[in-house]
Amino acid sequence: MGDMDFSKVKALVFGSSGFLGREICKSFSEAGAILHTPARGELPDLRERYDAIVFAQGVNHSGSLETTTKEDLLGSFQANTLFIIERLQTLLAEKSFADGCSVVIVSSIWQEFARKGKLPYVASKSALGGIVRALSAELAGVARVNAVLPGVIDSPMARLALTSDQIQKIQHQTPIARLVSSGEVASLVLYLSSSASSGVNGQSVVIDGGWTSTIEV
């Protein structure tokens, strides 16, 4: 893989049916990559050796300290963290990493920040920061590991979950004065999947237009 050239690159994407997963797959395809998208619960083709492995799956459970159950926490950690470790263990055992492989985990800004009523989600995403750092050491010489942390994405889901006033407030507080697009998130995933980012490893990169970097007094 040279720079941002994805011709002949084999990309494995988990969570390809989700909103961001579909956009990531589209970007890989347009860049010329050979896509592998196992369905939920299925193992990938372990006979292949993958140049790029992307985890875009996960769940978003809400809950406060008073209402969160053990099942909520276990479900969040299974989908958002344990799934990644289990799949990487299988891929490592089967020697499914190509030379120069890059692993990219789609996380969330809630990996680094918090909000009320999202305890299971924030807890499981926060764990990904440590997992990314640990995996960058565990897979040294085998693959680079990084995470992408989107903020509020301009999507039908966001516009259903948030009121127009809430969206306007976020846009006002964001230096670029708008929500980040799914295409911009996918572009960052592709960059971290390419040899153009060969020196980037063990990092969690926020993409939110500067929203969480700006504090209005």
Tab-separated table of C-alpha atoms in Angstrom, residues 6 49 62 82 91 107 118-119 121 131 148 160 164:
chain	number	residue	atom	x	y	z
A	6	PHE	CA	-5.940	1.361	-2.038
A	49	ARG	CA	-4.558	-11.632	4.870
A	62	SER	CA	-28.451	4.786	27.824
A	82	LEU	CA	-14.861	-7.525	23.950
A	91	LEU	CA	-7.224	-13.024	13.275
A	107	SER	CA	-15.186	4.933	18.914
A	118	LYS	CA	-25.128	7.478	29.207
A	119	LEU	CA	-23.240	5.470	31.831
A	121	TYR	CA	-22.000	3.760	26.706
A	131	ILE	CA	-7.438	-1.033	24.602
A	148	VAL	CA	-11.415	7.531	15.462
A	160	LEU	CA	-34.150	12.490	15.305
A	164	SER	CA	-33.274	21.739	16.210
